[in-house]
Short mmCIF file of C-alpha atoms in Angstrom, two decimals:
data_model
loop_
_atom_site.label_atom_id
_atom_site.label_comp_id
_atom_site.label_asym_id
_atom_site.label_seq_id
_atom_site.Cartn_x
_atom_site.Cartn_y
_atom_site.Cartn_z
CA ILE A 25 159.13 165.39 113.13
CA SER A 26 158.02 164.22 116.76
CA LEU A 27 160.60 165.10 119.41
CA TYR A 28 160.10 161.83 120.66
CA SER A 29 160.32 159.68 117.83
CA PHE A 30 164.24 158.65 118.90
CA SER A 31 165.45 156.73 121.38
CA PRO A 32 168.58 155.74 122.56
CA TYR A 33 168.35 151.41 121.30
CA SER A 34 170.73 148.70 123.11
CA ASP A 35 173.69 147.45 120.94
CA ASN A 36 171.26 144.09 121.12
CA PHE A 37 167.98 145.68 119.71
CA PHE A 38 170.30 147.64 116.68
CA GLN A 39 171.17 143.75 116.06
CA PHE A 40 167.55 142.25 116.33
CA LYS A 41 165.98 145.51 114.60
CA SER A 42 167.14 144.01 111.55
CA GLY A 43 164.58 140.88 110.59
CA ARG A 44 161.50 143.79 112.56
CA GLN A 45 161.98 147.03 109.91
CA ALA A 46 158.46 147.42 109.46
CA GLU A 47 156.89 146.35 112.63
CA ILE A 48 159.06 149.26 114.19
CA LYS A 49 158.27 152.06 111.27
CA GLU A 50 154.53 151.30 112.06
CA LEU A 51 155.21 151.82 116.18
CA GLU A 52 157.03 154.53 115.71
CA LYS A 53 154.31 155.82 112.97
CA LEU A 54 151.30 155.22 116.18
CA TYR A 55 153.40 156.82 118.88
CA GLY A 56 153.43 160.29 116.69
CA ASN A 57 149.75 159.83 115.78
CA GLY A 58 147.96 163.18 117.41
CA HIS A 59 145.69 160.65 118.89
CA SER A 60 144.72 157.75 121.06
CA GLU A 61 146.28 154.27 120.12
CA PHE A 62 145.09 150.83 120.98
CA VAL A 63 147.59 148.36 119.52
CA VAL A 64 147.68 144.69 120.39
CA LEU A 65 150.80 142.49 119.37
CA TYR A 66 150.52 138.71 119.57
CA GLY A 67 152.57 135.85 118.90
CA ARG A 68 153.90 132.65 119.86
CA ARG A 69 156.16 132.48 123.05
CA ARG A 70 160.16 133.77 122.32
CA VAL A 71 159.60 135.21 119.56
CA GLY A 72 160.22 138.89 120.58
CA LYS A 73 157.24 140.86 121.83
CA THR A 74 158.03 142.14 124.88
CA PHE A 75 161.79 142.40 124.25
CA LEU A 76 160.34 144.86 120.28
CA VAL A 77 158.52 147.15 123.04
CA ASN A 78 160.35 147.61 125.49
CA GLU A 79 163.69 148.14 123.72
CA LEU A 80 161.75 150.91 120.80
CA PHE A 81 160.64 152.31 123.85
CA ARG A 82 163.02 151.88 125.96
CA ASP A 83 162.54 155.22 128.43
CA ARG A 84 158.95 156.42 126.72
CA ILE A 85 157.12 154.27 128.70
CA THR A 86 154.75 156.04 131.01
CA PHE A 87 153.39 152.30 132.73
CA SER A 88 154.33 148.72 132.10
CA HIS A 89 153.03 146.24 133.59
CA THR A 90 153.90 142.26 133.29
CA ALA A 91 151.61 139.80 134.30
CA LEU A 92 151.86 136.90 136.29
CA SER A 93 152.17 133.15 135.08
CA PRO A 94 149.11 130.22 136.26
CA ILE A 95 151.05 127.93 135.84
CA GLU A 96 151.29 127.45 139.13
CA ILE A 97 149.06 129.10 140.93
CA LYS A 98 145.40 128.39 140.73
CA GLY A 99 142.08 130.15 141.96
CA LYS A 100 141.00 133.03 143.49
CA GLU A 101 144.85 133.32 145.15
CA LEU A 102 145.78 133.93 141.67
CA MET A 103 143.47 136.87 141.15
CA LYS A 104 145.03 138.63 144.22
CA MET A 105 148.09 138.14 143.32
CA GLN A 106 147.47 139.43 139.61
CA LEU A 107 146.33 142.17 141.65
CA GLN A 108 149.31 142.79 143.74
CA ASN A 109 151.70 142.00 141.24
CA PHE A 110 149.68 145.33 139.31
CA THR A 111 149.74 147.69 142.00
CA HIS A 112 153.68 147.16 142.17
CA SER A 113 154.04 148.18 139.03
CA LEU A 114 151.78 151.71 139.87
CA LEU A 115 154.56 151.87 142.81
CA ARG A 116 157.77 151.71 140.86
CA CYS A 117 156.53 154.18 138.26
CA GLY A 118 155.64 156.36 140.85
CA ALA A 119 152.11 156.29 141.63
CA GLU A 120 151.00 157.13 145.17
CA ILE A 121 149.21 153.91 146.66
CA SER A 122 147.36 154.61 150.12
CA SER A 123 145.87 151.03 150.17
CA LEU A 124 145.63 147.13 147.67
CA PRO A 125 142.31 147.16 145.23
CA THR A 126 140.50 144.67 145.87
CA ASN A 127 138.78 144.24 142.14
CA TRP A 128 139.84 144.77 138.13
CA LEU A 129 137.58 148.07 138.43
CA GLU A 130 139.59 149.80 141.14
CA ALA A 131 143.19 148.92 139.94
CA PHE A 132 142.53 150.34 136.65
CA PHE A 133 140.98 153.65 138.22
CA MET A 134 144.24 153.75 140.01
CA LEU A 135 145.78 153.51 136.60
CA GLU A 136 143.84 156.01 135.21
CA LYS A 137 144.41 158.63 138.12
CA PHE A 138 148.29 158.37 137.95
CA LEU A 139 148.61 158.63 133.33
CA GLU A 140 146.70 161.62 135.12
CA SER A 141 149.14 162.94 137.08
CA LYS A 142 151.50 162.44 133.80
CA ALA A 143 149.70 164.13 131.77
CA ASP A 144 151.85 167.07 130.42
CA GLY A 145 150.87 166.53 127.12
CA HIS A 146 153.22 164.73 125.60
CA ARG A 147 153.05 160.95 124.87
CA MET A 148 151.87 159.02 127.11
CA LEU A 149 152.63 155.01 126.52
CA VAL A 150 150.92 151.96 128.06
CA PHE A 151 152.64 148.89 127.93
CA MET A 152 150.32 145.96 129.25
CA ASP A 153 152.27 141.96 128.96
CA GLU A 154 151.09 139.03 128.75
CA LEU A 155 147.34 140.14 128.63
CA PRO A 156 145.78 137.24 128.70
CA TRP A 157 147.17 135.70 131.95
CA LEU A 158 145.03 139.13 133.60
CA ASP A 159 141.73 137.17 132.90
CA THR A 160 141.17 134.58 135.82
CA PRO A 161 137.86 132.95 136.13
CA ARG A 162 135.17 135.42 137.30
CA SER A 163 137.74 138.41 137.71
CA GLY A 164 135.92 140.82 136.03
CA PHE A 165 139.18 141.81 134.01
CA VAL A 166 137.61 142.37 130.59
CA THR A 167 134.90 144.18 131.91
CA ALA A 168 137.19 146.41 133.85
CA PHE A 169 139.78 146.73 131.20
CA GLU A 170 136.95 147.97 128.43
CA ALA A 171 135.68 150.62 131.01
CA PHE A 172 139.74 151.40 131.35
CA TRP A 173 139.64 151.96 127.29
CA ASN A 174 136.25 153.10 126.34
CA GLY A 175 134.87 155.19 129.12
CA TRP A 176 138.92 156.89 129.74
CA GLY A 177 141.45 156.04 127.47
CA ALA A 178 139.57 156.39 123.73
CA LYS A 179 138.43 159.49 124.82
CA ARG A 180 142.54 161.43 125.40
CA ASP A 181 144.67 162.45 122.44
CA ASP A 182 148.13 161.67 124.46
CA LEU A 183 147.40 157.96 125.02
CA MET A 184 148.75 155.19 123.43
CA LEU A 185 147.98 151.72 124.74
CA VAL A 186 149.86 148.64 123.89
CA ALA A 187 148.79 145.33 124.44
CA CYS A 188 150.87 141.89 124.34
CA GLY A 189 150.04 137.98 124.61
CA SER A 190 151.00 134.97 123.52
CA ALA A 191 148.08 133.42 124.01
CA VAL A 192 147.16 133.80 120.72
CA SER A 193 143.66 132.39 121.18
CA TRP A 194 142.61 134.21 123.62
CA ILE A 195 143.79 138.03 121.46
CA SER A 196 141.96 136.86 118.70
CA ASP A 197 138.56 136.10 120.93
CA LYS A 198 138.86 138.81 123.30
CA LEU A 199 140.39 141.53 121.49
CA ILE A 200 140.76 141.29 117.81
CA ASN A 201 137.65 139.33 117.25
CA GLY A 202 135.51 140.01 120.30
CA LYS A 203 131.72 140.92 120.69
CA GLY A 204 131.63 143.05 123.54
CA GLY A 205 132.53 146.13 124.42
CA LEU A 206 136.42 145.61 122.71
CA PHE A 207 134.13 145.62 119.38
CA ASP A 208 136.24 147.74 116.95
CA ARG A 209 138.31 149.29 119.70
CA ILE A 210 141.70 147.43 118.72
CA THR A 211 143.13 150.81 116.18
CA PHE A 212 145.56 148.57 115.44
CA GLU A 213 147.59 144.67 115.64
CA ILE A 214 151.07 143.75 114.85
CA LYS A 215 151.24 139.63 114.25
CA LEU A 216 154.78 138.92 115.32
CA GLU A 217 155.74 135.87 113.07
CA PRO A 218 159.04 133.53 113.21
CA PHE A 219 162.44 135.22 111.09
CA ASN A 220 162.14 133.88 107.41
CA LEU A 221 165.29 132.78 105.70
CA ARG A 222 166.76 136.63 105.26
CA GLU A 223 165.47 138.08 108.44
CA THR A 224 167.63 135.02 110.10
CA GLU A 225 170.90 135.63 107.60
CA GLU A 226 171.20 139.21 108.93
CA PHE A 227 169.78 138.49 112.90
CA PHE A 228 173.39 136.49 112.24
CA GLN A 229 175.27 138.75 110.81
CA SER A 230 174.48 141.45 113.18
CA ASN A 231 175.83 138.99 116.07
CA GLY A 232 179.21 138.35 114.26
CA ILE A 233 177.94 134.47 113.31
CA ARG A 234 179.09 133.73 110.11
CA PHE A 235 177.44 130.46 108.56
CA ASP A 236 176.99 129.84 104.83
CA ARG A 237 173.32 129.25 104.25
CA TYR A 238 173.43 125.59 104.13
CA ASP A 239 173.91 125.55 107.58
CA ILE A 240 170.89 128.49 107.92
CA ILE A 241 168.84 126.70 106.24
CA GLN A 242 169.38 124.31 108.75
CA SER A 243 169.11 126.60 111.57
CA ASN A 244 165.94 127.66 110.79
CA MET A 245 164.58 124.11 110.43
CA ILE A 246 165.47 123.07 113.79
CA PHE A 247 164.82 126.79 115.52
CA GLY A 248 161.99 127.31 113.35
CA GLY A 249 163.14 130.99 112.79
CA VAL A 250 162.53 132.19 116.94
CA PRO A 251 164.60 135.23 117.45
CA TYR A 252 165.01 134.01 120.99
CA TYR A 253 166.55 130.80 120.10
CA LEU A 254 169.07 132.49 117.77
CA SER A 255 170.21 134.67 120.34
CA LEU A 256 171.82 131.79 122.19
CA PHE A 257 173.58 130.90 119.31
CA ALA A 258 177.59 131.59 119.76
CA LYS A 259 179.68 133.06 117.45
CA ASP A 260 183.31 130.80 117.92
CA MET A 261 180.77 127.04 117.83
CA SER A 262 179.32 125.66 114.46
CA LEU A 263 176.03 124.98 113.81
CA ALA A 264 176.18 121.37 115.43
CA GLN A 265 178.01 122.62 118.28
CA ASN A 266 175.42 124.77 119.20
CA VAL A 267 172.70 122.07 118.76
CA ASP A 268 174.81 120.50 120.75
CA PHE A 269 175.14 123.08 123.48
CA LEU A 270 171.13 124.64 123.09
CA ILE A 271 169.86 121.01 123.00
CA PHE A 272 171.31 118.36 123.75
CA ASN A 273 173.86 119.53 127.15
CA ARG A 274 171.93 119.00 129.82
CA LYS A 275 172.11 122.02 131.43
CA GLY A 276 171.40 123.84 127.71
CA LYS A 277 169.16 126.68 127.58
CA LEU A 278 167.00 125.11 125.94
CA THR A 279 166.95 121.84 127.09
CA ASN A 280 163.56 122.15 128.47
CA GLU A 281 161.73 124.31 126.38
CA TYR A 282 159.84 122.51 124.92
CA ASP A 283 158.14 121.26 128.08
CA ARG A 284 157.99 124.47 129.15
CA LEU A 285 156.35 125.80 125.62
CA PHE A 286 152.49 124.85 126.21
CA GLY A 287 151.68 125.61 129.02
CA SER A 288 152.75 129.51 128.97
CA ILE A 289 149.92 129.64 126.01
CA PHE A 290 147.47 126.93 126.14
CA THR A 291 144.72 127.00 128.99
CA ASN A 292 144.98 123.35 127.85
CA PRO A 293 148.51 122.51 127.70
CA ASP A 294 148.52 118.58 127.72
CA SER A 295 146.02 117.83 125.01
CA ALA A 296 148.11 121.10 122.71
CA GLU A 297 151.44 119.21 123.42
CA LYS A 298 149.34 115.60 122.46
CA LEU A 299 148.32 116.86 119.21
CA ILE A 300 151.52 118.55 118.20
CA ARG A 301 153.21 114.88 119.30
CA PHE A 302 150.78 113.16 117.32
CA LEU A 303 151.56 115.28 114.07
CA ALA A 304 155.00 114.96 114.61
CA GLY A 305 154.61 111.69 112.91
CA LYS A 306 153.56 112.08 109.50
CA ARG A 307 155.29 114.48 107.20
CA ILE A 308 151.84 114.83 104.83
CA GLY A 309 149.33 115.67 107.86
CA TYR A 310 146.49 114.12 109.23
CA SER A 311 142.97 115.38 108.85
CA ARG A 312 140.39 116.21 112.11
CA GLU A 313 138.48 112.55 112.28
CA GLU A 314 142.38 111.40 112.13
CA ILE A 315 143.52 113.70 114.92
CA LEU A 316 140.91 112.83 116.94
CA LYS A 317 141.26 108.94 116.65
CA GLY A 318 145.00 109.54 117.20
CA THR A 319 145.03 111.38 120.37
CA GLY A 320 141.66 110.20 122.07
CA ILE A 321 141.00 113.88 122.54
CA ALA A 322 137.09 114.74 123.03
CA ASP A 323 135.60 116.36 119.22
CA GLY A 324 133.59 119.79 120.64
CA GLY A 325 134.52 123.30 120.85
CA GLU A 326 136.95 123.17 122.75
CA PHE A 327 139.23 121.16 120.82
CA SER A 328 138.35 123.42 117.45
CA LYS A 329 139.45 126.19 119.48
CA LEU A 330 142.88 124.06 120.10
CA LEU A 331 143.68 123.84 116.61
CA ARG A 332 142.64 127.04 116.04
CA SER A 333 144.83 128.60 118.57
CA LEU A 334 147.55 126.45 117.42
CA GLU A 335 147.08 127.15 113.62
CA GLU A 336 147.34 131.08 115.12
CA SER A 337 150.10 130.27 117.03
CA ASP A 338 151.99 128.91 113.98
CA PHE A 339 152.62 125.60 115.40
CA ILE A 340 150.50 123.74 112.47
CA SER A 341 148.99 124.69 109.57
CA LYS A 342 145.60 123.36 108.14
CA PHE A 343 145.78 122.97 103.73
CA ARG A 344 144.12 120.95 101.58
CA TYR A 345 145.25 117.98 98.82
CA PHE A 346 144.59 118.89 95.62
CA GLY A 347 140.86 118.77 94.20
CA GLU A 348 139.13 118.21 98.20
CA PRO A 349 137.06 120.43 99.01
CA PRO A 350 137.62 123.00 102.02
CA ARG A 351 136.06 120.65 104.23
CA LYS A 352 138.73 117.71 104.04
CA SER A 353 141.27 120.37 105.67
CA ARG A 354 144.27 118.03 106.52
CA TYR A 355 147.05 119.82 109.69
CA ARG A 356 150.76 119.34 109.54
CA LEU A 357 153.12 120.42 111.39
CA ILE A 358 155.60 123.42 110.35
CA ASP A 359 157.25 124.33 113.88
CA GLY A 360 160.32 123.94 113.66
CA PHE A 361 161.75 123.56 117.01
CA CYS A 362 158.89 121.02 117.79
CA LEU A 363 159.40 119.13 114.65
CA PHE A 364 163.08 118.61 115.52
CA TYR A 365 162.18 118.10 119.35
CA ASN A 366 160.01 115.05 118.53
CA TYR A 367 162.00 113.63 116.06
CA PHE A 368 164.96 113.43 118.80
CA CYS A 369 164.75 113.93 121.69
CA ASN A 370 161.67 112.68 122.38
CA ARG A 371 163.35 109.44 121.14
CA LYS A 372 167.36 109.72 121.99
CA ASN A 373 168.02 107.20 124.28
CA THR A 374 171.75 108.12 124.84
CA ASP A 375 173.43 111.39 126.98
CA ASP A 376 175.83 111.69 124.34
CA VAL A 377 175.83 115.87 124.51
CA SER A 378 177.52 116.00 121.01
CA TYR A 379 174.34 113.52 119.37
CA TRP A 380 174.05 116.18 116.77
CA GLN A 381 177.92 116.42 115.89
CA HIS A 382 177.92 112.57 116.45
CA ASN A 383 174.66 112.41 113.45
CA GLN A 384 175.06 114.53 110.38
CA ASN A 385 174.95 111.30 108.07
CA SER A 386 172.66 109.14 110.45
CA PRO A 387 169.53 107.83 108.02
CA SER A 388 167.01 109.55 110.83
CA VAL A 389 168.48 113.27 110.71
CA ASN A 390 168.13 112.39 107.12
CA ALA A 391 164.31 111.73 106.64
CA TRP A 392 163.78 114.68 108.96
CA ARG A 393 166.26 117.26 106.96
CA GLY A 394 163.84 115.73 104.20
CA TYR A 395 160.53 116.83 105.97
CA SER A 396 161.84 119.54 107.25
CA PHE A 397 162.96 121.34 103.88
CA GLU A 398 159.36 121.14 102.89
CA ASN A 399 158.53 123.22 105.78
CA VAL A 400 161.17 125.55 104.92
CA CYS A 401 159.92 125.86 101.31
CA PHE A 402 155.82 126.26 102.22
CA GLY A 403 156.93 129.14 104.18
CA HIS A 404 158.42 131.09 101.28
CA ILE A 405 156.22 130.77 98.38
CA ALA A 406 156.26 134.40 98.15
CA GLN A 407 160.13 133.35 97.43
CA ILE A 408 159.25 130.60 95.15
CA LYS A 409 156.56 132.80 93.34
CA SER A 410 159.52 135.15 92.60
CA ALA A 411 162.20 132.96 91.31
CA LEU A 412 159.28 131.65 89.04
CA GLY A 413 158.72 135.24 87.94
CA ILE A 414 154.69 135.28 88.80
CA SER A 415 154.62 137.17 91.71
CA GLY A 416 151.64 138.72 90.40
CA VAL A 417 149.20 135.54 89.48
CA HIS A 418 146.68 134.53 91.83
CA THR A 419 147.78 130.70 93.32
CA GLU A 420 146.70 128.48 95.51
CA THR A 421 149.03 125.44 97.08
CA TYR A 422 148.02 121.86 97.81
CA SER A 423 149.74 119.14 98.28
CA TRP A 424 148.54 115.91 96.38
CA ILE A 425 148.96 112.12 97.10
CA GLY A 426 147.70 109.78 94.28
CA ALA A 427 147.19 106.29 94.48
CA THR A 428 150.52 105.33 93.43
CA SER A 429 152.07 108.44 93.31
CA GLN A 430 152.55 112.23 95.22
CA VAL A 431 153.43 116.08 95.30
CA ASP A 432 155.07 117.62 98.18
CA LEU A 433 154.31 121.24 96.98
CA LEU A 434 151.89 122.54 94.10
CA ILE A 435 151.10 125.66 92.88
CA ASP A 436 148.23 126.45 91.16
CA ARG A 437 148.02 128.90 89.39
CA ASP A 438 145.47 131.19 87.48
CA ASP A 439 147.51 131.38 84.41
CA ARG A 440 146.03 127.79 83.47
CA LEU A 441 149.32 126.80 84.56
CA ILE A 442 150.58 124.49 87.28
CA ASN A 443 154.35 123.24 88.95
CA LEU A 444 154.04 120.07 90.47
CA CYS A 445 157.46 120.90 92.88
CA GLU A 446 160.06 118.51 94.21
CA CYS A 447 161.74 119.83 97.66
CA LYS A 448 165.36 118.36 98.01
CA TYR A 449 167.90 119.67 100.60
CA SER A 450 171.20 118.40 99.18
CA SER A 451 174.87 119.39 100.37
CA ARG A 452 175.97 119.42 96.64
CA ASP A 453 174.09 119.91 93.32
CA PHE A 454 171.09 117.12 92.91
CA ILE A 455 171.40 114.76 90.20
CA ILE A 456 169.10 112.94 88.27
CA ASP A 457 169.72 109.65 87.17
CA LYS A 458 167.57 107.56 84.76
CA GLU A 459 165.70 105.66 88.02
CA TYR A 460 164.58 109.10 89.44
CA ASP A 461 164.07 110.48 85.72
CA ALA A 462 161.48 107.57 85.84
CA LYS A 463 159.87 108.30 88.66
CA LEU A 464 159.30 112.34 87.74
CA ARG A 465 157.95 111.38 83.94
CA GLU A 466 155.23 108.26 86.38
CA ARG A 467 154.70 110.81 88.88
CA GLN A 468 153.89 113.55 86.57
CA ALA A 469 151.59 111.24 84.17
CA SER A 470 149.90 110.02 87.27
CA PHE A 471 148.75 113.51 88.32
CA ILE A 472 147.65 114.91 84.83
CA ASP A 473 145.42 111.34 84.53
CA GLU A 474 143.97 110.68 88.43
CA THR A 475 143.11 114.66 88.57
CA LYS A 476 142.25 115.26 85.11
CA THR A 477 143.31 118.28 85.35
CA ARG A 478 142.92 120.44 82.28
CA LYS A 479 145.73 122.72 83.22
CA SER A 480 149.68 122.71 81.88
CA THR A 481 151.91 121.25 84.38
CA MET A 482 155.81 122.15 84.86
CA LEU A 483 158.49 120.29 86.44
CA THR A 484 159.97 122.57 88.83
CA LEU A 485 162.95 121.67 91.57
CA VAL A 486 163.64 123.36 94.92
CA THR A 487 166.91 122.72 96.64
CA THR A 488 169.60 123.31 98.16
CA PHE A 489 172.28 123.97 95.81
CA GLY A 490 171.44 123.56 91.77
CA LEU A 491 170.70 120.93 89.56
CA LYS A 492 173.23 119.10 88.08
CA TYR A 493 173.73 119.53 84.23
CA ASN A 494 173.31 115.82 82.51
CA GLU A 495 171.12 113.99 80.03
CA TYR A 496 167.98 114.23 82.40
CA SER A 497 168.63 117.99 84.03
CA GLY A 498 166.55 119.13 81.16
CA ARG A 499 163.36 117.72 83.33
CA PHE A 500 162.66 119.37 85.65
CA GLN A 501 161.46 123.03 83.48
CA ASN A 502 162.21 125.50 86.94
CA VAL A 503 165.52 125.08 89.42
CA ILE A 504 164.49 127.41 92.28
CA THR A 505 167.88 127.23 95.30
CA SER A 506 168.24 128.55 98.01
CA ASP A 507 169.26 131.72 97.00
CA ASP A 508 166.23 132.33 95.70
CA LEU A 509 164.78 131.66 98.89
CA PHE A 510 166.65 134.16 101.07
CA LYS A 511 165.07 136.78 98.58
#
């Protein structure tokens, strides 16, 4: 066991790590390796990348640097300030600097000399946070970064470089899939994703927050499982009180979060926000052509890059209707926080600071719950497959819209079965009456007739509590509850 395998974690880290056990195990393994490691850790804003590295390697970081946000600073002045900030990081870590670097080649040479002065046979860890922000126009940053790693870092057996970033498209284009000097140089990549339902429950429990699973699902629907948002909850408040306090209160910590969200990730934040707002208006998603027409964004490479970046950052998801070819893929909004904001905060014409507590049973909230619960189900396909006993069966997931009917979630299985899933968020056991039973029969028949499928179909209910037994309850051949989604 490496002498450097343990560190004095803070109490906050113990609360956080319940949802990051796999990532912690892998990072510790990489740290203990006896050769150079270049690790890329990426994911959407607020997902906990910086916190994970700083807390896990709290007393083991040799050099740490966080880039300046480019939102308020532009042009040549930005590069100058980034270099100055990099120098300050060197000074804070104990480097002796006689003059400021004028370019990135000089800056990284200073870093090399500093690390050489610290080398004593033990592991050295270099943490570069928000790396994409350093790549300002015509700065030569990528070239200098390549020279630092290829010419110096990769040759050492005592160096671990961890690069973080929220600009997922830059990470993908320049590091993971880049064709330049860093091609095939990454030794390990970790995409940090929002918490699923089980991880959210464990996180709340470690923070002393006692919500039932009905409210935990709702919290996931509102805050998207983003750890930073969940960390702001007050344990002496109900879920509805926390929502009001964090979002609808004029001084809430998340009141202005949506406006800041896109500027820190995308080079064209206005287009990103416009696209998200457009997707929030239709639960069944839009095609590429419909998005272009609806948003007025110009078609081309930049638009394709924006779609890919939003998808890689877990804001949107690409999917297909059953029976359609890949070229007809559609896009839907899956980020819970963005969906919630566009449903309520953009449309709310009130100063009621208790808005969420006062509108729990309104039609708009019920409509949002239906859409959002579908997103939760799409995000927990593995748990649904496990509940169906088909974890080892290859499947494809679709939606379907026919002439008169539609299917929320469709699981097409290689064992010649298709699960037609109804996703129903309910505050009690779901009830099938005569009218709804007729709709289910018609929906199943329409799907078989219009798709001409030769596979058997099974009606499957995914709901919060369960199905109330009556003369129509046998219509569903499978019932999956929230407890299954938490497994």
